[in-house]
């Protein structure tokens, strides 16, 4: 039986005459509204008491699942626990109540934090410069690709229009290159989950802008030929873009700048514990090598007046020589992203960051080992921070989606599914370093039980979830026919 609850909307709870507000007596003269037409009678505002509104939204909030509720192994997304000290620091009044248009002399604390974060990200990644502006990873990619294009253009090298992107890549990579009118050449993966070197070599010529590579890639595999890959791309005059979404696996161990990457975005909301999943705010700083330093977006935070023994330096804004310009209003997501990430890095320090990477990799390998033999693991070697299993069994019509939905009955957030595209019925599992062994064991046990259920009671999976407030959704219909308001104005025609 489906346990679907029909939740009344706030409009259905409304009753004429109820109210939750007490307006103070006006302290200005009252006037008539200029025109009756400004009052739209077809906008029915709900009428409820405060207690009704509080209960309605509190009830709805309990339908949510979050990393504060339980395990959230959403591969590629790095849903690690968000330490609560981040919430304290980003609400410090000195950060909270500043405005980006204040004179720099009055916001030195904010600027020092941004400057140090730029420096720390440089040190962590091995890059020569960092911008904090981009609003998310995809925005960072676009920023990086703009700089790559500007670099070639400045050298008068105008025939470069091709971006090489492995078939395991996240969809934002081809989208970022496509937005600049570049053509995308897909490079296949070899049987060990590396970039296929022969295919790469064949695609390298003097029309290549560069390559966008995620390493470790979305299969959770560190490319075993990374040095050759970089050499081939640079050999034909291209630049290496690093998609840094998986930096969690490398912290304190490998620096992408040292591997020869020219540019890379960081996802502060993945690697550096800024909360995400509810739509933002993300933060996607971008690091660059010496070659691209002059092209960074402006402004960057810099020292505008050197200090000495007695005087603190003055921090302000600087503009790189060939800057691609501004990528974001003001200075990026300061409180929501930068202060939280700064706190996280400060709390961990260099050794702590290295621990993060090592535990993330250990946890993923532990889970992979527990599930090996029960689920097919198509690229089966030591993984990094995540791995991809197939959500299908010989002789069964159970699919990855059924397994993902059934996991909800076991009170786990499903892993990412159907990505990367090169694995059939993909289940992409990223436990992160913040989970203990008990949680990993419970999760593995659930997946092992589900594999058994797939054989004995497949319909239990086909119809899952059974214990959530809402049952199996029609996700395609939900995306295609999205209804965001719960009433429609009279005469509204959905065909238009
Ligand atoms: C998350 C992710 C992105 C995009 O980052 P957003 O911050 O979501 O825009 C790009 N590539 C990979 C591999 C990712 O996992």
Coordinates of C-alpha atoms and ligand atoms in Angstrom, one line a residue:
X1 CA 0.0 0.0 0.0
X2 CA 1.2 3.5 -0.9
X3 CA 1.8 5.7 2.2
X4 CA 1.2 8.9 0.3
X5 CA 0.0 11.7 2.5
X6 CA -2.0 14.5 0.8
X7 CA -0.7 17.6 2.3
X8 CA -3.2 20.6 2.2
X9 CA -1.7 23.7 0.6
X10 CA -1.5 27.0 2.5
X11 CA -4.5 28.1 0.3
X12 CA -6.6 25.2 1.4
X13 CA -5.9 26.0 5.0
X14 CA -7.0 29.6 4.6
X15 CA -10.2 30.8 6.2
X16 CA -11.6 34.3 5.5
X17 CA -10.9 36.6 8.4
X18 CA -8.1 34.8 10.0
X19 CA -4.9 36.8 10.3
X20 CA -1.4 36.4 11.6
X21 CA -0.3 40.0 11.5
X22 CA -1.0 43.0 13.8
X23 CA -0.3 46.2 11.9
X24 CA 0.9 49.1 14.0
X25 CA -1.2 52.3 13.7
X26 CA 0.1 54.3 10.7
X27 CA 2.4 57.1 11.6
X28 CA 1.9 58.8 8.2
X29 CA -1.3 60.2 6.7
X30 CA -3.4 57.5 4.9
X31 CA -4.2 58.1 1.3
X32 CA -6.4 56.2 -1.2
X33 CA -4.6 53.9 -3.7
X34 CA -4.0 55.7 -7.0
X35 CA -6.0 53.4 -9.1
X36 CA -8.4 50.5 -8.4
X37 CA -6.5 48.6 -11.1
X38 CA -3.6 48.1 -8.9
X39 CA -5.6 45.8 -6.7
X40 CA -5.8 42.4 -8.3
X41 CA -8.7 40.5 -7.0
X42 CA -7.5 37.3 -8.8
X43 CA -4.6 37.0 -6.4
X44 CA -6.2 35.3 -3.5
X45 CA -3.9 35.8 -0.5
X46 CA -4.3 33.0 2.1
X47 CA -5.7 34.1 5.5
X48 CA -4.2 32.2 8.4
X49 CA -3.2 32.6 12.0
X50 CA 0.6 32.7 12.8
X51 CA 0.3 29.2 14.5
X52 CA -1.2 27.7 11.3
X53 CA 1.6 29.1 9.2
X54 CA 4.4 27.9 11.6
X55 CA 2.9 24.4 11.7
X56 CA 2.4 24.2 8.0
X57 CA 6.0 25.1 7.1
X58 CA 7.5 23.1 10.0
X59 CA 5.5 20.0 8.8
X60 CA 6.7 20.5 5.3
X61 CA 10.3 21.0 6.5
X62 CA 10.2 17.5 8.1
X63 CA 9.7 16.0 4.6
X64 CA 13.2 17.1 3.7
X65 CA 16.2 14.8 3.9
X66 CA 19.5 16.4 4.6
X67 CA 23.0 15.6 5.6
X68 CA 22.0 16.5 9.2
X69 CA 19.4 13.8 9.0
X70 CA 21.5 10.9 7.7
X71 CA 23.9 9.4 5.3
X72 CA 23.9 11.2 1.9
X73 CA 26.2 9.3 -0.5
X74 CA 25.4 11.4 -3.6
X75 CA 28.4 10.7 -5.8
X76 CA 30.2 13.7 -7.4
X77 CA 28.3 16.1 -5.1
X78 CA 30.5 15.5 -1.9
X79 CA 27.6 15.8 0.6
X80 CA 29.9 15.9 3.6
X81 CA 28.8 17.0 7.0
X82 CA 28.8 20.8 7.4
X83 CA 30.5 21.7 10.7
X84 CA 28.3 24.0 12.8
X85 CA 31.1 26.3 13.6
X86 CA 30.9 27.6 10.0
X87 CA 27.4 28.9 10.9
X88 CA 28.8 30.8 13.9
X89 CA 31.6 32.5 12.0
X90 CA 29.5 33.5 8.9
X91 CA 27.1 35.2 11.3
X92 CA 29.7 37.2 13.1
X93 CA 28.3 40.8 13.1
X94 CA 31.5 42.2 11.5
X95 CA 30.9 40.0 8.4
X96 CA 27.2 39.9 8.5
X97 CA 26.6 43.7 8.6
X98 CA 29.1 44.9 6.0
X99 CA 28.2 46.1 2.6
X100 CA 30.3 45.6 -0.5
X101 CA 30.1 49.3 -1.4
X102 CA 31.7 50.3 1.9
X103 CA 35.0 52.1 1.7
X104 CA 37.9 49.6 1.8
X105 CA 39.3 51.2 5.0
X106 CA 36.1 50.1 6.8
X107 CA 36.1 46.4 5.7
X108 CA 39.7 45.4 6.1
X109 CA 38.7 42.3 8.1
X110 CA 36.6 41.0 5.2
X111 CA 39.4 41.8 2.7
X112 CA 42.0 40.1 4.8
X113 CA 39.8 37.0 5.0
X114 CA 39.4 37.0 1.2
X115 CA 43.1 37.6 0.6
X116 CA 44.1 34.8 2.9
X117 CA 41.6 32.4 1.3
X118 CA 43.0 33.2 -2.1
X119 CA 46.5 32.4 -0.7
X120 CA 45.4 29.2 0.9
X121 CA 43.6 28.0 -2.2
X122 CA 46.8 28.7 -4.2
X123 CA 48.9 26.7 -1.7
X124 CA 46.4 23.8 -1.6
X125 CA 46.2 23.6 -5.4
X126 CA 49.6 24.7 -6.6
X127 CA 48.3 27.6 -8.7
X128 CA 49.7 31.1 -9.0
X129 CA 46.5 33.1 -8.7
X130 CA 42.9 32.6 -7.5
X131 CA 39.7 34.5 -8.1
X132 CA 36.9 34.1 -5.6
X133 CA 34.1 35.6 -7.8
X134 CA 32.4 32.6 -9.5
X135 CA 29.1 31.6 -7.9
X136 CA 29.4 27.8 -8.4
X137 CA 31.5 25.2 -10.2
X138 CA 29.7 25.6 -13.5
X139 CA 30.3 29.4 -13.3
X140 CA 33.9 28.7 -12.5
X141 CA 34.2 26.5 -15.6
X142 CA 32.8 29.3 -17.7
X143 CA 35.3 31.7 -16.2
X144 CA 38.1 29.3 -16.8
X145 CA 37.1 28.7 -20.4
X146 CA 36.8 32.4 -21.0
X147 CA 40.4 32.8 -19.8
X148 CA 41.6 30.0 -22.1
X149 CA 40.0 31.7 -25.0
X150 CA 41.4 35.1 -24.1
X151 CA 44.9 33.6 -23.8
X152 CA 44.8 32.2 -27.3
X153 CA 43.3 35.3 -28.7
X154 CA 45.9 37.5 -27.1
X155 CA 48.6 35.4 -28.9
X156 CA 46.8 35.9 -32.2
X157 CA 46.1 32.2 -32.3
X158 CA 42.5 32.4 -33.7
X159 CA 42.0 28.9 -35.2
X160 CA 41.6 27.1 -31.9
X161 CA 37.9 26.2 -31.5
X162 CA 37.9 22.6 -30.2
X163 CA 37.6 21.6 -26.6
X164 CA 38.5 18.0 -25.7
X165 CA 36.3 16.5 -23.0
X166 CA 36.4 12.9 -21.8
X167 CA 33.1 10.9 -22.1
X168 CA 33.0 10.5 -18.3
X169 CA 32.7 14.3 -17.8
X170 CA 30.0 16.1 -16.0
X171 CA 27.5 17.8 -18.3
X172 CA 28.6 21.3 -17.2
X173 CA 31.9 20.8 -19.0
X174 CA 30.6 20.6 -22.6
X175 CA 28.0 23.2 -21.7
X176 CA 30.7 25.7 -20.6
X177 CA 32.7 25.2 -23.7
X178 CA 29.5 25.2 -25.9
X179 CA 28.4 28.6 -24.4
X180 CA 31.6 30.1 -25.9
X181 CA 30.8 28.6 -29.3
X182 CA 33.5 26.0 -29.1
X183 CA 33.0 22.6 -30.5
X184 CA 33.3 19.7 -28.1
X185 CA 35.3 16.6 -29.0
X186 CA 34.4 13.6 -26.8
X187 CA 37.4 11.5 -25.8
X188 CA 36.6 7.9 -24.8
X189 CA 37.8 6.2 -21.6
X190 CA 39.9 3.1 -21.8
X191 CA 39.0 -0.2 -20.0
X192 CA 40.7 1.0 -16.8
X193 CA 38.7 4.2 -16.7
X194 CA 41.6 6.4 -17.9
X195 CA 41.5 8.8 -20.8
X196 CA 42.2 6.7 -23.9
X197 CA 45.6 8.0 -25.0
X198 CA 45.3 6.9 -28.6
X199 CA 42.0 8.7 -29.1
X200 CA 43.5 11.7 -27.3
X201 CA 46.5 11.8 -29.5
X202 CA 44.4 11.5 -32.6
X203 CA 42.3 14.5 -31.5
X204 CA 45.3 16.8 -30.7
X205 CA 46.1 19.4 -33.3
X206 CA 46.5 23.1 -33.7
X207 CA 42.7 23.8 -33.5
X208 CA 42.6 22.6 -29.8
X209 CA 41.8 25.2 -27.2
X210 CA 42.5 22.7 -24.5
X211 CA 41.1 19.8 -22.5
X212 CA 38.7 19.8 -19.6
X213 CA 39.6 16.9 -17.3
X214 CA 38.2 15.8 -14.0
X215 CA 40.9 14.0 -12.1
X216 CA 40.0 11.8 -10.2
X217 CA 37.2 11.4 -12.8
X218 CA 33.5 10.8 -12.2
X219 CA 34.3 7.0 -12.0
X220 CA 36.4 7.8 -9.0
X221 CA 39.5 6.8 -10.9
X222 CA 42.8 8.7 -10.7
X223 CA 44.1 8.9 -14.3
X224 CA 47.1 6.6 -14.4
X225 CA 48.6 8.5 -17.4
X226 CA 47.9 12.0 -16.2
X227 CA 51.4 13.1 -17.1
X228 CA 51.1 11.8 -20.7
X229 CA 47.6 13.4 -21.0
X230 CA 49.0 16.8 -20.0
X231 CA 52.0 16.4 -22.3
X232 CA 49.8 15.5 -25.3
X233 CA 47.5 18.5 -24.8
X234 CA 50.3 20.9 -24.2
X235 CA 52.3 19.5 -27.0
X236 CA 49.7 20.7 -29.5
X237 CA 49.5 24.1 -27.9
X238 CA 46.4 23.5 -25.8
X239 CA 45.7 24.4 -22.2
X240 CA 44.6 22.0 -19.4
X241 CA 41.4 22.8 -17.5
X242 CA 40.9 20.9 -14.3
X243 CA 37.4 20.3 -13.1
X244 CA 38.1 20.5 -9.3
X245 CA 34.8 19.0 -8.1
X246 CA 36.7 15.9 -6.9
X247 CA 39.5 17.8 -5.1
X248 CA 38.4 16.2 -1.9
X249 CA 40.4 13.1 -2.8
X250 CA 43.6 15.0 -3.3
X251 CA 43.8 17.5 -0.5
X252 CA 47.3 17.7 0.9
X253 CA 48.5 14.9 -1.3
X254 CA 48.5 16.0 -5.0
X255 CA 48.4 19.6 -6.3
X256 CA 46.7 20.0 -9.7
X257 CA 49.0 22.9 -10.5
X258 CA 52.0 20.6 -10.0
X259 CA 50.5 18.1 -12.4
X260 CA 50.5 20.8 -15.1
X261 CA 47.0 22.0 -15.1
X262 CA 46.6 25.7 -16.2
X263 CA 43.3 26.4 -14.6
X264 CA 40.8 24.7 -12.2
X265 CA 37.7 25.6 -10.3
X266 CA 37.1 24.7 -6.7
X267 CA 33.7 23.8 -5.4
X268 CA 33.8 25.3 -2.0
X269 CA 30.3 23.8 -1.4
X270 CA 31.8 20.3 -2.0
X271 CA 35.4 20.1 -0.8
X272 CA 35.2 22.8 1.8
X273 CA 31.9 22.0 3.5
X274 CA 29.8 24.9 2.4
X275 CA 26.2 23.6 2.7
X276 CA 24.6 22.8 -0.7
X277 CA 21.8 20.9 -2.3
X278 CA 19.0 23.3 -1.6
X279 CA 19.9 25.6 -4.5
X280 CA 22.8 27.6 -3.1
X281 CA 24.7 29.7 -2.5
X282 CA 27.5 27.8 -4.1
X283 CA 31.0 29.2 -4.6
X284 CA 33.4 28.3 -7.4
X285 CA 36.7 30.1 -7.1
X286 CA 39.2 29.5 -9.9
X287 CA 42.9 29.0 -9.7
X288 CA 45.3 29.6 -12.6
X289 CA 48.9 29.0 -13.5
X290 CA 51.4 31.8 -14.3
X291 CA 50.3 31.7 -18.0
X292 CA 46.8 32.8 -17.2
X293 CA 47.5 35.1 -14.3
X294 CA 47.0 38.3 -16.3
X295 CA 43.6 37.1 -17.5
X296 CA 41.9 36.6 -14.1
X297 CA 38.6 38.3 -13.5
X298 CA 38.8 41.7 -11.8
X299 CA 38.8 42.8 -9.2
X300 CA 41.0 40.5 -7.1
X301 CA 41.7 41.2 -3.5
X302 CA 45.3 42.5 -3.1
X303 CA 47.6 44.6 -1.0
X304 CA 47.3 48.1 -2.2
X305 CA 49.7 49.7 0.3
X306 CA 52.5 47.7 1.8
X307 CA 52.8 47.9 5.6
X308 CA 55.9 47.9 7.8
X309 CA 56.7 47.0 11.3
X310 CA 54.3 49.7 12.7
X311 CA 51.6 49.9 10.0
X312 CA 49.3 47.1 8.8
X313 CA 49.2 46.8 5.0
X314 CA 46.1 48.1 3.3
X315 CA 44.0 45.5 1.5
X316 CA 41.9 46.6 -1.5
X317 CA 41.2 45.6 -5.1
X318 CA 43.5 45.1 -8.0
X319 CA 42.9 44.5 -11.7
X320 CA 45.0 42.0 -13.7
X321 CA 46.6 43.4 -16.9
X322 CA 44.4 41.5 -19.5
X323 CA 41.5 40.7 -17.2
X324 CA 38.5 39.1 -18.8
X325 CA 36.4 41.5 -16.6
X326 CA 33.9 41.0 -13.9
X327 CA 32.1 37.6 -13.6
X328 CA 29.8 38.4 -10.7
X329 CA 28.3 41.4 -9.0
X330 CA 30.6 42.5 -6.1
X331 CA 33.0 39.8 -4.8
X332 CA 31.4 36.4 -4.9
X333 CA 29.3 34.7 -2.2
X334 CA 31.1 36.2 0.7
X335 CA 29.3 35.1 3.9
X336 CA 27.6 32.0 2.6
X337 CA 30.6 30.6 0.8
X338 CA 33.9 32.3 1.6
X339 CA 33.6 32.7 5.3
X340 CA 32.4 29.1 5.8
X341 CA 35.2 27.7 3.6
X342 CA 37.8 29.9 5.3
X343 CA 36.6 28.6 8.7
X344 CA 36.8 25.0 7.5
X345 CA 40.3 25.3 6.2
X346 CA 41.5 27.2 9.3
X347 CA 40.0 24.5 11.6
X348 CA 41.7 21.7 9.8
X349 CA 45.1 23.1 8.9
X350 CA 47.4 21.3 6.5
X351 CA 47.5 17.9 8.3
X352 CA 43.7 18.0 8.8
X353 CA 43.2 18.6 5.1
X354 CA 45.3 15.6 4.3
X355 CA 43.4 13.4 6.7
X356 CA 40.2 14.5 4.9
X357 CA 41.4 13.2 1.6
X358 CA 42.8 9.9 3.2
X359 CA 39.6 9.1 5.1
X360 CA 37.4 10.0 2.1
X361 CA 39.4 7.5 -0.1
X362 CA 39.5 4.9 2.7
X363 CA 35.8 5.1 3.2
X364 CA 35.0 4.7 -0.5
X365 CA 37.4 1.7 -0.8
X366 CA 35.9 0.1 2.3
X367 CA 32.4 0.3 0.8
X368 CA 33.6 -0.8 -2.6
X369 CA 35.2 -3.9 -1.0
X370 CA 32.0 -4.7 0.9
X371 CA 29.8 -4.5 -2.2
X372 CA 32.2 -6.3 -4.6
X373 CA 30.8 -9.5 -5.9
X374 CA 27.2 -8.5 -5.0
X375 CA 27.1 -5.5 -7.4
X376 CA 29.1 -5.4 -10.6
X377 CA 31.8 -2.8 -10.4
X378 CA 32.8 -2.1 -14.1
X379 CA 36.0 -0.2 -13.4
X380 CA 37.2 -2.3 -10.5
X381 CA 40.5 -1.0 -9.1
X382 CA 41.5 1.0 -6.1
X383 CA 39.2 3.9 -6.2
X384 CA 39.6 7.5 -4.9
X385 CA 36.8 9.2 -3.0
X386 CA 33.9 7.5 -4.9
X387 CA 33.2 4.5 -7.1
X388 CA 30.5 3.5 -9.5
X389 CA 28.5 0.2 -9.3
X390 CA 25.9 -1.2 -11.8
X391 CA 22.4 -1.2 -10.4
X392 CA 21.3 -4.3 -12.3
X393 CA 21.4 -8.0 -11.9
X394 CA 21.6 -10.9 -14.3
X395 CA 18.1 -12.2 -15.2
X396 CA 16.3 -9.4 -13.3
X397 CA 14.4 -6.4 -14.5
X398 CA 15.3 -4.4 -11.4
X399 CA 17.0 -1.1 -12.4
X400 CA 19.3 1.4 -10.7
X401 CA 16.3 3.7 -10.1
X402 CA 14.5 0.9 -8.2
X403 CA 17.5 0.3 -6.0
X404 CA 17.9 4.0 -5.4
X405 CA 14.2 4.4 -4.4
X406 CA 14.3 1.3 -2.2
X407 CA 17.3 2.7 -0.2
X408 CA 14.9 5.5 1.0
X409 CA 12.9 2.8 2.8
X410 CA 16.1 2.0 4.6
X411 CA 16.4 5.7 5.5
X412 CA 19.4 6.5 3.3
X413 CA 19.6 9.1 0.6
X414 CA 20.1 7.4 -2.7
X415 CA 23.5 7.6 -4.5
X416 CA 23.7 9.5 -7.8
X417 CA 22.2 7.4 -10.5
X418 CA 22.5 7.2 -14.3
X419 CA 25.7 9.2 -14.2
X420 CA 28.4 8.9 -15.5
X421 CA 26.7 8.0 -18.7
X422 CA 29.3 5.4 -19.7
X423 CA 28.2 2.9 -17.0
X424 CA 24.9 1.0 -17.5
X425 CA 22.4 1.7 -14.7
X426 CA 25.1 3.6 -12.8
X427 CA 25.0 4.0 -9.0
X428 CA 27.7 6.4 -8.0
X429 CA 28.6 6.2 -4.4
X430 CA 30.6 8.8 -2.5
X431 CA 30.6 8.3 1.3
X432 CA 32.9 11.2 2.2
X433 CA 35.2 11.3 5.2
X434 CA 32.7 12.4 7.7
X435 CA 31.0 9.0 8.0
X436 CA 32.0 6.5 10.6
X437 CA 32.3 2.7 10.1
X438 CA 28.9 1.9 11.7
X439 CA 27.1 4.1 9.1
X440 CA 29.1 2.6 6.2
X441 CA 28.3 -0.9 7.5
X442 CA 24.6 -0.1 7.8
X443 CA 24.5 1.3 4.3
X444 CA 26.4 -1.7 2.8
X445 CA 24.0 -4.1 4.7
X446 CA 21.0 -2.2 3.2
X447 CA 22.4 -2.5 -0.3
X448 CA 23.2 -6.2 0.2
X449 CA 19.6 -6.8 1.4
X450 CA 18.2 -4.9 -1.6
X451 CA 20.3 -7.1 -3.9
X452 CA 18.6 -10.1 -2.3
X453 CA 15.1 -8.5 -2.6
X454 CA 15.8 -7.9 -6.3
X455 CA 15.9 -11.7 -6.7
X456 CA 13.1 -12.7 -4.3
X457 CA 10.6 -9.8 -4.4
X458 CA 11.4 -7.5 -7.4
X459 CA 8.0 -5.7 -7.1
X460 CA 9.0 -4.4 -3.7
X461 CA 11.7 -2.5 -5.5
X462 CA 9.7 -1.5 -8.6
X463 CA 7.2 0.2 -6.3
X464 CA 9.5 1.7 -3.8
X465 CA 9.7 3.8 -1.7
X466 CA 7.0 2.6 0.6
X467 CA 7.7 4.4 3.8
X468 CA 8.2 8.0 2.7
X469 CA 5.4 10.7 2.8
X470 CA 5.2 10.5 -1.0
X471 CA 5.6 7.4 -3.1
X472 CA 7.3 6.9 -6.5
X473 CA 7.2 10.2 -8.3
X474 CA 6.9 10.6 -12.1
X475 CA 10.1 12.5 -12.3
X476 CA 9.8 13.1 -16.1
X477 CA 6.3 14.6 -15.8
X478 CA 7.4 16.7 -12.8
X479 CA 10.2 18.2 -14.9
X480 CA 8.2 18.6 -18.1
X481 CA 5.0 19.9 -16.5
X482 CA 6.3 21.8 -13.6
X483 CA 3.6 23.4 -11.5
X484 CA 5.0 25.9 -9.1
X485 CA 1.8 27.7 -7.9
X486 CA -1.1 25.8 -6.3
X487 CA -3.8 28.0 -7.9
X488 CA -4.3 29.2 -11.4
X489 CA -5.8 32.6 -12.3
X490 CA -9.2 32.4 -13.9
X491 CA -8.9 32.1 -17.6
X492 CA -5.4 30.7 -17.4
X493 CA -4.6 28.5 -20.4
X494 CA -1.9 25.9 -19.7
X495 CA -1.4 25.4 -23.5
X496 CA -0.1 28.9 -24.0
Ligands
LIG1 C1 29.3 19.4 -9.2 C2 30.1 19.2 -10.4 C3 30.3 20.3 -11.3 C4 29.5 21.5 -11.3 O1 29.6 22.3 -10.1 P1 28.4 23.2 -9.6 O2 29.0 23.8 -8.4 O3 27.3 22.2 -9.2 O4 28.0 24.1 -10.6 C5 31.1 20.1 -12.4 N1 31.8 18.9 -12.5 C6 31.7 17.9 -11.6 C7 32.5 16.6 -11.8 C8 30.8 18.0 -10.5 O5 30.7 17.0 -9.7

